[in-house]
mmCIF file of C-alpha atoms in Angstrom:
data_model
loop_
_atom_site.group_PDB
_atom_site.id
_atom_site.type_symbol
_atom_site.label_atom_id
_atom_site.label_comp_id
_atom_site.label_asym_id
_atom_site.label_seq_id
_atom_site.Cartn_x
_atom_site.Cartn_y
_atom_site.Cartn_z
ATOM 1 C CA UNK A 1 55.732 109.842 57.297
ATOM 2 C CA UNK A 2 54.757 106.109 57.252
ATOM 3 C CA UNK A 3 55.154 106.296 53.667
ATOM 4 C CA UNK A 4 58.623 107.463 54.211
ATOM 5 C CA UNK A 5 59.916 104.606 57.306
ATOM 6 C CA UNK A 6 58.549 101.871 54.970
ATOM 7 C CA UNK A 7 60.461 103.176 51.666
ATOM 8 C CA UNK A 8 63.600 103.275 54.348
ATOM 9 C CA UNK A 9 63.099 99.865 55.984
ATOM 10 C CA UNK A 10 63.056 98.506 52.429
ATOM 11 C CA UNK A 11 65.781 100.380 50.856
ATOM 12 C CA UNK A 12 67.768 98.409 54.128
ATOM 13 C CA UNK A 13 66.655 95.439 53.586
ATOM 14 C CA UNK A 14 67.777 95.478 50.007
ATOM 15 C CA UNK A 15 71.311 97.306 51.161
ATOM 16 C CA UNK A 16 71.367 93.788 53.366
ATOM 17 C CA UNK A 17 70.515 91.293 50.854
ATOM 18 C CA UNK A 18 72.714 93.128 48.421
ATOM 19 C CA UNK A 19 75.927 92.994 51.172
ATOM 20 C CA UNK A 20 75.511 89.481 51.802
ATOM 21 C CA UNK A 21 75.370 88.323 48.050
ATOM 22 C CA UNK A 22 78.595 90.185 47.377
ATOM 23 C CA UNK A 23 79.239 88.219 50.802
ATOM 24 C CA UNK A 24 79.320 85.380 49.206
ATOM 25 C CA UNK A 25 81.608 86.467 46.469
ATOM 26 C CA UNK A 26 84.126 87.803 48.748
ATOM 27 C CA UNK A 27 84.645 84.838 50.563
ATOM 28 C CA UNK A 28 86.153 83.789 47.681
ATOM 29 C CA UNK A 29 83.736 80.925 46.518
ATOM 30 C CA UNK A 30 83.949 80.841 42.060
ATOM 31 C CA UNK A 31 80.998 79.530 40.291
ATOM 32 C CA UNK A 32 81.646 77.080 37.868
ATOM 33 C CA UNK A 33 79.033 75.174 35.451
ATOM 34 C CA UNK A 34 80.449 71.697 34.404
ATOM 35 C CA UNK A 35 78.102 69.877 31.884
ATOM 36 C CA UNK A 36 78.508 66.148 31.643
ATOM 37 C CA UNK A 37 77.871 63.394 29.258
ATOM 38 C CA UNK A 38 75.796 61.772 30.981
ATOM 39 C CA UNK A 39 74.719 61.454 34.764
ATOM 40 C CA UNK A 40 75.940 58.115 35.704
ATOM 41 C CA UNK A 41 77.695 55.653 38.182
ATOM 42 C CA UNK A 42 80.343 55.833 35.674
ATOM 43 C CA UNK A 43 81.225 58.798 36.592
ATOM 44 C CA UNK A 44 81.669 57.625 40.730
ATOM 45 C CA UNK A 45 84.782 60.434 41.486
ATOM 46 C CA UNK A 46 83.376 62.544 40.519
ATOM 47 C CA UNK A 47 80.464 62.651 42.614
ATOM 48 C CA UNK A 48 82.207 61.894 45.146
ATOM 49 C CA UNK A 49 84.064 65.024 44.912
ATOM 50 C CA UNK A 50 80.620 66.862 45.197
ATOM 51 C CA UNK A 51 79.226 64.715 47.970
ATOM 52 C CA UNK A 52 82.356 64.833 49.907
ATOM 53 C CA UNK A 53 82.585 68.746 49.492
ATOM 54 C CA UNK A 54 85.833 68.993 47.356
ATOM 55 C CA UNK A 55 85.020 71.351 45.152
ATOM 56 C CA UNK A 56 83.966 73.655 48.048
ATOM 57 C CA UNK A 57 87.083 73.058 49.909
ATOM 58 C CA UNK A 58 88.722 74.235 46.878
ATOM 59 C CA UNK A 59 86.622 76.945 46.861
ATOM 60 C CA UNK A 60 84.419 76.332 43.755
ATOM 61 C CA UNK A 61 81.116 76.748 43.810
ATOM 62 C CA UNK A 62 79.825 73.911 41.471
ATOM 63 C CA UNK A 63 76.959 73.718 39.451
ATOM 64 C CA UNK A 64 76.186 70.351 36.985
ATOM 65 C CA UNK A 65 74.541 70.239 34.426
ATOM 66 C CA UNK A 66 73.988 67.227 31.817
ATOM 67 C CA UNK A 67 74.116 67.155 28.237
ATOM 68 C CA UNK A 68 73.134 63.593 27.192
ATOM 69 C CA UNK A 69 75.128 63.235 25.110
ATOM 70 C CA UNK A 70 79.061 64.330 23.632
ATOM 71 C CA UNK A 71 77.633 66.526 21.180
ATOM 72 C CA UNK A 72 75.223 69.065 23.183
ATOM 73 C CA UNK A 73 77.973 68.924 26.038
ATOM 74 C CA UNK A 74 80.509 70.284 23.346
ATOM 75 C CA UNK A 75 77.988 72.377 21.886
ATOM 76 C CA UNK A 76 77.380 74.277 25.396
ATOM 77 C CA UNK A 77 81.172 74.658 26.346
ATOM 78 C CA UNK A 78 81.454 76.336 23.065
ATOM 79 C CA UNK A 79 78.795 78.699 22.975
ATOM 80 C CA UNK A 80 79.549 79.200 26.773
ATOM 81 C CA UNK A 81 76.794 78.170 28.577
ATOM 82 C CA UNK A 82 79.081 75.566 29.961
ATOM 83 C CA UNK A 83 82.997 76.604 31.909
ATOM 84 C CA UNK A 84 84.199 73.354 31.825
ATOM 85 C CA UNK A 85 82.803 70.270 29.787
ATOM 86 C CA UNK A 86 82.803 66.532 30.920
ATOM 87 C CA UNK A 87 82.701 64.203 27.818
ATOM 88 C CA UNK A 88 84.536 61.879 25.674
ATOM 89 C CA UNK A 89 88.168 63.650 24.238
ATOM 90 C CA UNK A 90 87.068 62.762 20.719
ATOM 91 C CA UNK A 91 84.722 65.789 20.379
ATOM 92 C CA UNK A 92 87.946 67.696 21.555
ATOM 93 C CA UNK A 93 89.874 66.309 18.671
ATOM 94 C CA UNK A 94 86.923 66.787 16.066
ATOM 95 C CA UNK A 95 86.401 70.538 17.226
ATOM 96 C CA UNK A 96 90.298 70.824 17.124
ATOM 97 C CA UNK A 97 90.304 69.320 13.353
ATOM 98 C CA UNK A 98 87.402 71.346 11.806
ATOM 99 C CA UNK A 99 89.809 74.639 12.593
ATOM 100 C CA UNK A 100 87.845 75.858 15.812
ATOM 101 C CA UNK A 101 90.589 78.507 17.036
ATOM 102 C CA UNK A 102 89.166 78.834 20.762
ATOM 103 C CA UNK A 103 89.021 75.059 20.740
ATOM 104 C CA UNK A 104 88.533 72.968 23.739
ATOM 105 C CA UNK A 105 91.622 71.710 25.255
ATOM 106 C CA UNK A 106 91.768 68.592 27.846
ATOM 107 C CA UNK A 107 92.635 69.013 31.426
ATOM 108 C CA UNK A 108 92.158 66.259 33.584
ATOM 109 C CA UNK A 109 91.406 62.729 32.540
ATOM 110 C CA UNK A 110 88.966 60.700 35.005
ATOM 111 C CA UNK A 111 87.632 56.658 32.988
ATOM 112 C CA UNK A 112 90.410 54.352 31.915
ATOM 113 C CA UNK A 113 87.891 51.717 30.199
ATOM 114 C CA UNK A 114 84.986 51.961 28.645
ATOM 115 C CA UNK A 115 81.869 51.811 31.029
ATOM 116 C CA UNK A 116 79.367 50.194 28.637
ATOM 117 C CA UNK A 117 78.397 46.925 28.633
ATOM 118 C CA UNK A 118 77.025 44.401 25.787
ATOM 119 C CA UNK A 119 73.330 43.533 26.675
ATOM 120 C CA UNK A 120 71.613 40.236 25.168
ATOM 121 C CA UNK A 121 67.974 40.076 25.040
ATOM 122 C CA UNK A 122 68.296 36.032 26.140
ATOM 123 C CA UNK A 123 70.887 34.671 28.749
ATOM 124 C CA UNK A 124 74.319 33.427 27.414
ATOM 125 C CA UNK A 125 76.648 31.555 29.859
ATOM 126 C CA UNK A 126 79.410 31.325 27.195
ATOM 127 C CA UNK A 127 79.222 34.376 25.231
ATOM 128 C CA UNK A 128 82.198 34.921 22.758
ATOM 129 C CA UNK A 129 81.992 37.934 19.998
ATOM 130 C CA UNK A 130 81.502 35.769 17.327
ATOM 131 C CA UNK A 131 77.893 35.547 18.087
ATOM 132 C CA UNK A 132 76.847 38.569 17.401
ATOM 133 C CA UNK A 133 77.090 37.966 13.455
ATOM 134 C CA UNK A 134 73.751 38.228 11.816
ATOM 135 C CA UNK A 135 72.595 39.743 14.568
ATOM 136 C CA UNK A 136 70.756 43.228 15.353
ATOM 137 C CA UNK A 137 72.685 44.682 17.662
ATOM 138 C CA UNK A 138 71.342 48.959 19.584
ATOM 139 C CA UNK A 139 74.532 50.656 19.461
ATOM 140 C CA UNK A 140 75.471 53.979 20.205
ATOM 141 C CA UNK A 141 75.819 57.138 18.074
ATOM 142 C CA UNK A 142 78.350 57.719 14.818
ATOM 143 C CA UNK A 143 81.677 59.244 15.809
ATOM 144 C CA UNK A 144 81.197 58.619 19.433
ATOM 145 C CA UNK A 145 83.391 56.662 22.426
ATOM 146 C CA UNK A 146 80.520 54.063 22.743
ATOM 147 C CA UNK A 147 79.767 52.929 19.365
ATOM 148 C CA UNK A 148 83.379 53.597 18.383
ATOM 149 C CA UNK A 149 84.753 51.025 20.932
ATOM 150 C CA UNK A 150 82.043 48.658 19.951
ATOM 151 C CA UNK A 151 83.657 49.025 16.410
ATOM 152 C CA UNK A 152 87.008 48.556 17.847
ATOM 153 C CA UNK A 153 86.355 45.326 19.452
ATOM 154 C CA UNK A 154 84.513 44.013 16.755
ATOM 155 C CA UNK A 155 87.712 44.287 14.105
ATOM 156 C CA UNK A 156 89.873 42.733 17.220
ATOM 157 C CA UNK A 157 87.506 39.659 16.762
ATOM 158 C CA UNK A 158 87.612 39.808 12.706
ATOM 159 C CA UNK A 159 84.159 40.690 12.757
ATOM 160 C CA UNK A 160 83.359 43.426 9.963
ATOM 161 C CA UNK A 161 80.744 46.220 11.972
ATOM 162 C CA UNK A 162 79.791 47.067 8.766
ATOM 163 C CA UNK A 163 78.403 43.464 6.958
ATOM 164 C CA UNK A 164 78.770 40.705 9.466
ATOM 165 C CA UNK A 165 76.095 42.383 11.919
ATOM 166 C CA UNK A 166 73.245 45.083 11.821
ATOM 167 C CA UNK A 167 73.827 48.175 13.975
ATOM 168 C CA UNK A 168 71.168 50.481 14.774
ATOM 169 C CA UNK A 169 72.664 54.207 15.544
ATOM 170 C CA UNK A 170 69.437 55.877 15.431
ATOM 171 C CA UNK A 171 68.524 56.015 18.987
ATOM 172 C CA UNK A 172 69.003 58.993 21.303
ATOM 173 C CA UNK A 173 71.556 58.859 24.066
ATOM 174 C CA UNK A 174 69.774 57.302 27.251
ATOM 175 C CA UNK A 175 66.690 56.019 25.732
ATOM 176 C CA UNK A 176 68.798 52.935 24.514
ATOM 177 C CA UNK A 177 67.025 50.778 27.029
ATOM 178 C CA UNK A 178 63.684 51.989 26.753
ATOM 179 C CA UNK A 179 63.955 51.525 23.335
ATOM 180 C CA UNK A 180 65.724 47.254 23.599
ATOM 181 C CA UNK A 181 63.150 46.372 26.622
ATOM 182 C CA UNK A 182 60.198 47.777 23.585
ATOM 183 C CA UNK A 183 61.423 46.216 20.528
ATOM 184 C CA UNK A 184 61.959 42.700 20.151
ATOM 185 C CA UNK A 185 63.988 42.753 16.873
ATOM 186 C CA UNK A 186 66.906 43.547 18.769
ATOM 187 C CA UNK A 187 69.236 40.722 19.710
ATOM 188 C CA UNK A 188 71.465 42.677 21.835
ATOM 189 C CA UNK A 189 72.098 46.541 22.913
ATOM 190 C CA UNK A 190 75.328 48.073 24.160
ATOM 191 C CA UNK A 191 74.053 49.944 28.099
ATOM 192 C CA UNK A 192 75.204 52.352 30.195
ATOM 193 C CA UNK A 193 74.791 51.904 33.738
ATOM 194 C CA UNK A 194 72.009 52.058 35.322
ATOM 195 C CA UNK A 195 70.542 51.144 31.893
ATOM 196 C CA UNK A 196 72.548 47.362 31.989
ATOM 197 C CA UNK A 197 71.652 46.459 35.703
ATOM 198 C CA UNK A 198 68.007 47.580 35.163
ATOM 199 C CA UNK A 199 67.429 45.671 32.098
ATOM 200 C CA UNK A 200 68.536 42.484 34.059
ATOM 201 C CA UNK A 201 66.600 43.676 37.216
ATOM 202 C CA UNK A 202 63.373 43.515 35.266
ATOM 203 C CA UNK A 203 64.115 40.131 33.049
ATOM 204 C CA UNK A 204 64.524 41.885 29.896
ATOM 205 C CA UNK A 205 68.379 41.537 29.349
ATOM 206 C CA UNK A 206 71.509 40.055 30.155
ATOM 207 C CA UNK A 207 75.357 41.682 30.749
ATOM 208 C CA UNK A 208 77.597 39.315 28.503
ATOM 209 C CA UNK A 209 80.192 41.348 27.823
ATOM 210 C CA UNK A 210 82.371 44.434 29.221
ATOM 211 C CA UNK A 211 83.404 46.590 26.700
ATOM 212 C CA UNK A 212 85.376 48.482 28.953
ATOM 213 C CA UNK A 213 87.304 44.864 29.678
ATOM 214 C CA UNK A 214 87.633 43.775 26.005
ATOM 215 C CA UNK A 215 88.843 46.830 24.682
ATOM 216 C CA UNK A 216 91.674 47.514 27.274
ATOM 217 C CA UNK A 217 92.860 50.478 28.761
ATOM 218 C CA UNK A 218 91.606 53.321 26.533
ATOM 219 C CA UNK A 219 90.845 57.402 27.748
ATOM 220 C CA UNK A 220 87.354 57.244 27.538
ATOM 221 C CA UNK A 221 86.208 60.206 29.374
ATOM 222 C CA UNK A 222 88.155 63.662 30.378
ATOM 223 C CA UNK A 223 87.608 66.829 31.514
ATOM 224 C CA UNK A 224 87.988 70.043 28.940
ATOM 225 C CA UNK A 225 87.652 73.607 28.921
ATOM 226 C CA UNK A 226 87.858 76.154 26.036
ATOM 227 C CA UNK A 227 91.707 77.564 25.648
ATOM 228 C CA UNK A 228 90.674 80.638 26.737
ATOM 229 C CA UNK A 229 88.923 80.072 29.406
ATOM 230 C CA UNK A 230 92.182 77.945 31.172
ATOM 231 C CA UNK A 231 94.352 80.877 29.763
ATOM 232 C CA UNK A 232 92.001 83.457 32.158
ATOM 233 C CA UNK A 233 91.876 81.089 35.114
ATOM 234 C CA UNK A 234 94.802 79.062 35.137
ATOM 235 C CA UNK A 235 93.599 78.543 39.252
ATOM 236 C CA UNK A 236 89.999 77.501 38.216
ATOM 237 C CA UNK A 237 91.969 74.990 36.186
ATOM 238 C CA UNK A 238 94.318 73.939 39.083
ATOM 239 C CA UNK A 239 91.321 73.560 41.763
ATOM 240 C CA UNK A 240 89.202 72.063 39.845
ATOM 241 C CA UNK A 241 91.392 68.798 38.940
ATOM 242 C CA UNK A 242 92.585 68.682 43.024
ATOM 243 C CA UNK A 243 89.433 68.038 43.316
ATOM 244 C CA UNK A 244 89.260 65.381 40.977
ATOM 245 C CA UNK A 245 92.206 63.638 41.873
ATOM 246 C CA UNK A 246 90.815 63.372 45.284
ATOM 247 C CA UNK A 247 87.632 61.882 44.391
ATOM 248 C CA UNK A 248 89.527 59.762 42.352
ATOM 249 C CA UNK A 249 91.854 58.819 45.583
ATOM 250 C CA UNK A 250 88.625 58.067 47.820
ATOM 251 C CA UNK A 251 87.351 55.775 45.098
ATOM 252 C CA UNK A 252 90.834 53.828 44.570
ATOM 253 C CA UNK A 253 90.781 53.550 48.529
ATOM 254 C CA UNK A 254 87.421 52.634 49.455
ATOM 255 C CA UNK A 255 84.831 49.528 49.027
ATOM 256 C CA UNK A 256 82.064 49.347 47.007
ATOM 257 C CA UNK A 257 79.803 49.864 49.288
ATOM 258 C CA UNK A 258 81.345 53.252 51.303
ATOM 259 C CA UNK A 259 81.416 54.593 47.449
ATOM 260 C CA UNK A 260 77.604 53.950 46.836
ATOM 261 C CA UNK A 261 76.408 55.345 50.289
ATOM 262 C CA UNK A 262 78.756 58.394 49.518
ATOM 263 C CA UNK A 263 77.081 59.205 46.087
ATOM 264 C CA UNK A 264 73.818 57.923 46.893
ATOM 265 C CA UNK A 265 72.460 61.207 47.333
ATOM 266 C CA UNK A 266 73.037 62.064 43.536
ATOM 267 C CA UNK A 267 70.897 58.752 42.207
ATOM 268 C CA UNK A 268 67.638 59.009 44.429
ATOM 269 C CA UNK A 269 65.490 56.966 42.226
ATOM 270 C CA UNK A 270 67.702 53.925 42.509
ATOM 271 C CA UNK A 271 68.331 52.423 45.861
ATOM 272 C CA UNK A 272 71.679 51.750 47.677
ATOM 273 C CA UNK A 273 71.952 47.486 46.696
ATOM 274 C CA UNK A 274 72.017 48.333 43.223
ATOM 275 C CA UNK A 275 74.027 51.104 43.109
ATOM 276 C CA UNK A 276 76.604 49.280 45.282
ATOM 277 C CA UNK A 277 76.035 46.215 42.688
ATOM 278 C CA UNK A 278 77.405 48.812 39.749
ATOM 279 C CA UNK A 279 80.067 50.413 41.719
ATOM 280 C CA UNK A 280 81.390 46.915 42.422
ATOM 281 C CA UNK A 281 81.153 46.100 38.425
ATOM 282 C CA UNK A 282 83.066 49.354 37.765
ATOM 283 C CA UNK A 283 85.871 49.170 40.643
ATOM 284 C CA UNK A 284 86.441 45.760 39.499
ATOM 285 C CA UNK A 285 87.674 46.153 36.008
ATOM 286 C CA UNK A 286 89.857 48.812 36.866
ATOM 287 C CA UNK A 287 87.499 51.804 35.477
ATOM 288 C CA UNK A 288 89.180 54.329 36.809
ATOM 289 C CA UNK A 289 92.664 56.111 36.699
ATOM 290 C CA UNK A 290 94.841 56.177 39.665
ATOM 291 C CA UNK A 291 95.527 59.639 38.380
ATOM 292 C CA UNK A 292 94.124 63.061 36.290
ATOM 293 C CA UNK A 293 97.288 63.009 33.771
ATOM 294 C CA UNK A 294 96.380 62.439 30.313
ATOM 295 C CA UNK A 295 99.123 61.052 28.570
ATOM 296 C CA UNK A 296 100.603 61.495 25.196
ATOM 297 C CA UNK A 297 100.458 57.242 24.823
ATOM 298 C CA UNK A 298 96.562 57.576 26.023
ATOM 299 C CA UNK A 299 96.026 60.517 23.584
ATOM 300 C CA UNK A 300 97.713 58.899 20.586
ATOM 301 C CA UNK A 301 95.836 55.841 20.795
ATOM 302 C CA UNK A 302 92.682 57.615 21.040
ATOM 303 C CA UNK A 303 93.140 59.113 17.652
ATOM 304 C CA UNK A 304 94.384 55.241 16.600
ATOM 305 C CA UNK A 305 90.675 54.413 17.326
ATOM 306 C CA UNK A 306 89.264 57.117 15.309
ATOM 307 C CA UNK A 307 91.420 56.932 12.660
ATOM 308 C CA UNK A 308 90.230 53.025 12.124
ATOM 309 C CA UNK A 309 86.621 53.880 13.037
ATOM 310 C CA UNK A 310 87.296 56.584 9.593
ATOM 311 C CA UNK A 311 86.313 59.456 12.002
ATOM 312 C CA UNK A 312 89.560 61.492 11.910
ATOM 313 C CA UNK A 313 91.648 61.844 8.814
ATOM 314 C CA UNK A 314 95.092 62.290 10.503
ATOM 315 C CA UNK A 315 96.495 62.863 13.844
ATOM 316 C CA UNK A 316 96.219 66.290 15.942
ATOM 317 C CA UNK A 317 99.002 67.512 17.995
ATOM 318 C CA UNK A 318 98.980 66.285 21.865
ATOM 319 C CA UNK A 319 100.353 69.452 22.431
ATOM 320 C CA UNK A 320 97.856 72.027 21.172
ATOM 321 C CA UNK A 321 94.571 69.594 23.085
ATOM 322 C CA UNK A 322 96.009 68.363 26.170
ATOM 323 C CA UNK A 323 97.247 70.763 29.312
ATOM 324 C CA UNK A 324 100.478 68.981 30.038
ATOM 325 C CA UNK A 325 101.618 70.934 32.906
#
């Protein structure tokens, strides 16, 4: 008989656990897994959209995941481990031009400069691009936004990437500034943040240049999905970039320093001054767009730059890899 009340007390309990799962579901509440780039400051809306519950008010249930780095991110929205990937539109455009048919298509644009910045191992008051000939200079990886932009800026200052300077691409994603502050022979490294502001913090480089400012306006970073995942859930689509845009409106209306105490939460290891500090460096050159719309003027110059960096071959319609409506 015992035997019997305890097999019934547990078959309840599991009913209950069971009912309030599908709860959950029923309330409406869609999981989505959004893989990013990177996990950075760069990236302020966006985190602000999870801190200030956005994505829950549009009733998304949000889970983030990062890739380090434009390839893996690409690689898991393909194979779908990922809904919805975060990254740089040029892995869009090479997916698109090696004749992926359920290619990923961009939705929502959220940078409007680069966020890297040129890091010398000694300080310059004066810098100017020339002095980076004959130099060994930590750069980023072949094909992508950071070491492309470099590239760009470079032929801007008739500077050829490829004899006036030496430009390691050999280093992982992230471990950039591990790998300057441990190796002398570098001259200078192009940083993320917090990669930049730490090497200054601990004496072992100095910010002389902003990409992001001597390149100009350029759609560095944007958000993408695979086609058929915004053909099934056109409302997915929809929710997800209102919440977007209104991370992007908080950080367009608000200081520095109400940004940094708002996203604080997702950078525990680095306290409040400095991530005001980078916040400040990133509202201040205009990083990011007033609004999600990708242009076709964005888009075109994109594929400019990798057509001159010798990454793309000929231009992709705007039409087939950016959601226009």
């Amino acid at each position: 008989m015992k035997k019997r009340i305890c097999c019934f007390i547990l078959a309840f309990i599991l009913i209950a656990i069971c009912q309030a799962g599908c709860g959950k579901k029923d309330n409406g509440m869609k999981k989505v897994v959004l893989n990013e780039v990177a996990h950075s400051i760069f990236y302020a809306p966006q985190y602000v959209a999870i801190e200030m519950g956005y994505f829950k008010d549009a009733g998304i249930d949000l889970v983030l995941e990062t890739g380090f780095g434009a390839d893996k991110t690409m690689t898991a929205l393909i194979s779908g481990n990922a809904d919805i990937g975060f990254m740089g539109s040029e892995s869009t455009i090479y997916a698109y031009a090696e004749g992926s048919k359920d290619y990923a298509v961009n939705f929502a644009g959220l940078t409007q400069r680069a966020g890297n910045f040129l890091v010398a191992r000694e300080k310059i008051d004066n810098f100017s691009w020339d002095m980076v000939k004959g130099k060994n200079v930590l750069g980023g990886r072949k094909g992508g936004m950071p070491q492309m932009v470099l590239e760009y800026i470079l032929k801007a200052n008739n500077i050829d990437p490829a004899s006036d300077l030496s430009i390691d691409q050999s280093v992982d994603f992230g471990l950039t500034a591990g790998a300057f502050s441990g190796n002398t022979e570098y001259d200078f490294t192009v940083e993320f943040e917090p990669g930049a502001t730490s090497l200054e913090k601990e004496g072992k480089g100095y910010v002389v240049a902003s990409l992001g400012v001597d390149s100009g306006y350029v759609p560095y970073t944007a958000y993408s999905a695979k086609k058929s995942y915004i053909e099934k859930n056109p409302e997915i689509i929809k929710d997800f970039t209102s919440a977007i845009q209104k991370g992007l409106d908080y950080v367009n209306s608000h200081s520095s320093a109400e940004i940094a105490k708002v996203i604080a939460p997702q950078f525990e290891d680095t306290d409040i001054d400095t991530i005001t500090t980078i916040v400040e460096r990133y509202k201040s050159q205009d990083t990011w767009k007033k609004d999600t719309v990708f242009t076709r003027e964005s888009f075109e110059l994109l594929e400019d730059i990798l057509i001159e960096a010798g990454e793309l071959k000929e231009k992709v319609p705007y039409e087939d890899l950016v959601k226009v409506d």
